[in-house]
Amino acid sequence: SRSQAVYKEPSLVGAVILIAGTTVGAGILALPAVTQPVGFVPSTAALLVAWVYMATTGLLIAEVALAEMASSGKVSTSLQS
């Protein structure tokens, strides 16, 4: 039998999971090893600053997408539409 893709409506939970996955991605696992020579406190501060930046920009993109959906009446949107 052939499997077909099923469209699911975008949700807030999906957006939160996407943002969390982005901030915890593979890079966050490698950064402590690379920044080890600098020390624990400076590398932790740098990681926190990077996390705040990524979380903020992710939330801003989500806000723009929601505003676009509200103004256009569409149930979904993307960066290309």
CSV table of C-alpha atoms in Angstrom, one decimal:
chain,number,residue,atom,x,y,z
A,1,SER,CA,0.0,0.0,0.0
A,2,ARG,CA,1.2,3.5,-0.7
A,3,SER,CA,1.4,6.0,2.1
A,4,GLN,CA,0.1,9.5,1.6
A,5,ALA,CA,1.1,12.7,3.4
A,6,VAL,CA,-1.5,14.0,5.7
A,7,TYR,CA,-1.9,17.7,6.1
A,8,LYS,CA,-2.2,18.9,9.7
A,9,GLU,CA,-3.3,22.4,10.7
A,10,PRO,CA,-0.5,24.5,12.2
A,11,SER,CA,-0.7,24.8,16.0
A,12,LEU,CA,0.9,26.7,18.8
A,13,VAL,CA,2.3,23.5,20.3
A,14,GLY,CA,3.9,22.7,17.0
A,15,ALA,CA,5.5,26.1,16.8
A,16,VAL,CA,6.8,25.8,20.4
A,17,ILE,CA,8.3,22.4,19.6
A,18,LEU,CA,9.9,23.7,16.4
A,19,ILE,CA,11.5,26.7,18.3
A,20,ALA,CA,12.7,24.3,21.1
A,21,GLY,CA,14.1,21.9,18.6
A,22,THR,CA,16.0,24.7,16.9
A,23,THR,CA,17.5,26.0,20.1
A,24,VAL,CA,18.6,22.6,21.3
A,25,GLY,CA,19.9,21.4,17.9
A,26,ALA,CA,23.1,19.5,17.2
A,27,GLY,CA,25.2,22.6,17.5
A,28,ILE,CA,24.4,23.0,21.2
A,29,LEU,CA,25.9,19.6,21.8
A,30,ALA,CA,29.2,20.4,20.1
A,31,LEU,CA,29.7,24.0,21.5
A,32,PRO,CA,30.7,23.0,25.1
A,33,ALA,CA,33.6,20.9,23.7
A,34,VAL,CA,34.8,23.6,21.4
A,35,THR,CA,34.6,26.4,24.1
A,36,GLN,CA,36.2,24.3,26.8
A,37,PRO,CA,39.6,26.2,26.6
A,38,VAL,CA,37.8,29.5,27.4
A,39,GLY,CA,36.3,28.2,30.6
A,40,PHE,CA,32.9,27.3,32.1
A,41,VAL,CA,31.5,30.7,32.9
A,42,PRO,CA,32.3,32.5,29.6
A,43,SER,CA,31.2,29.6,27.5
A,44,THR,CA,27.9,29.3,29.5
A,45,ALA,CA,27.3,33.0,29.1
A,46,ALA,CA,27.9,32.8,25.3
A,47,LEU,CA,25.6,29.9,25.0
A,48,LEU,CA,22.9,31.7,26.9
A,49,VAL,CA,23.3,34.8,24.8
A,50,ALA,CA,23.0,32.7,21.6
A,51,TRP,CA,19.9,30.9,23.0
A,52,VAL,CA,18.2,34.2,23.8
A,53,TYR,CA,19.0,35.5,20.3
A,54,MET,CA,17.7,32.3,18.6
A,55,ALA,CA,14.6,32.1,20.7
A,56,THR,CA,13.8,35.8,20.2
A,57,THR,CA,14.2,35.7,16.4
A,58,GLY,CA,12.1,32.5,16.3
A,59,LEU,CA,9.3,34.1,18.3
A,60,LEU,CA,9.5,37.2,16.1
A,61,ILE,CA,9.1,35.1,12.9
A,62,ALA,CA,6.2,33.3,14.6
A,63,GLU,CA,4.6,36.6,15.4
A,64,VAL,CA,5.0,37.9,11.8
A,65,ALA,CA,3.5,34.6,10.5
A,66,LEU,CA,0.5,34.9,12.9
A,67,ALA,CA,-0.1,38.6,11.9
A,68,GLU,CA,0.0,37.6,8.2
A,69,MET,CA,-2.4,34.8,8.8
A,70,ALA,CA,-4.8,37.1,10.7
A,71,SER,CA,-4.6,39.9,8.0
A,72,SER,CA,-5.0,37.6,5.0
A,73,GLY,CA,-7.5,35.2,6.5
A,74,LYS,CA,-5.4,32.1,5.5
A,75,VAL,CA,-5.1,29.2,7.9
A,76,SER,CA,-1.3,28.9,7.2
A,77,THR,CA,1.5,30.9,5.8
A,78,SER,CA,5.2,30.6,5.0
A,79,LEU,CA,8.2,32.8,4.5
A,80,GLN,CA,7.7,32.5,0.7
A,81,SER,CA,4.0,33.4,0.5
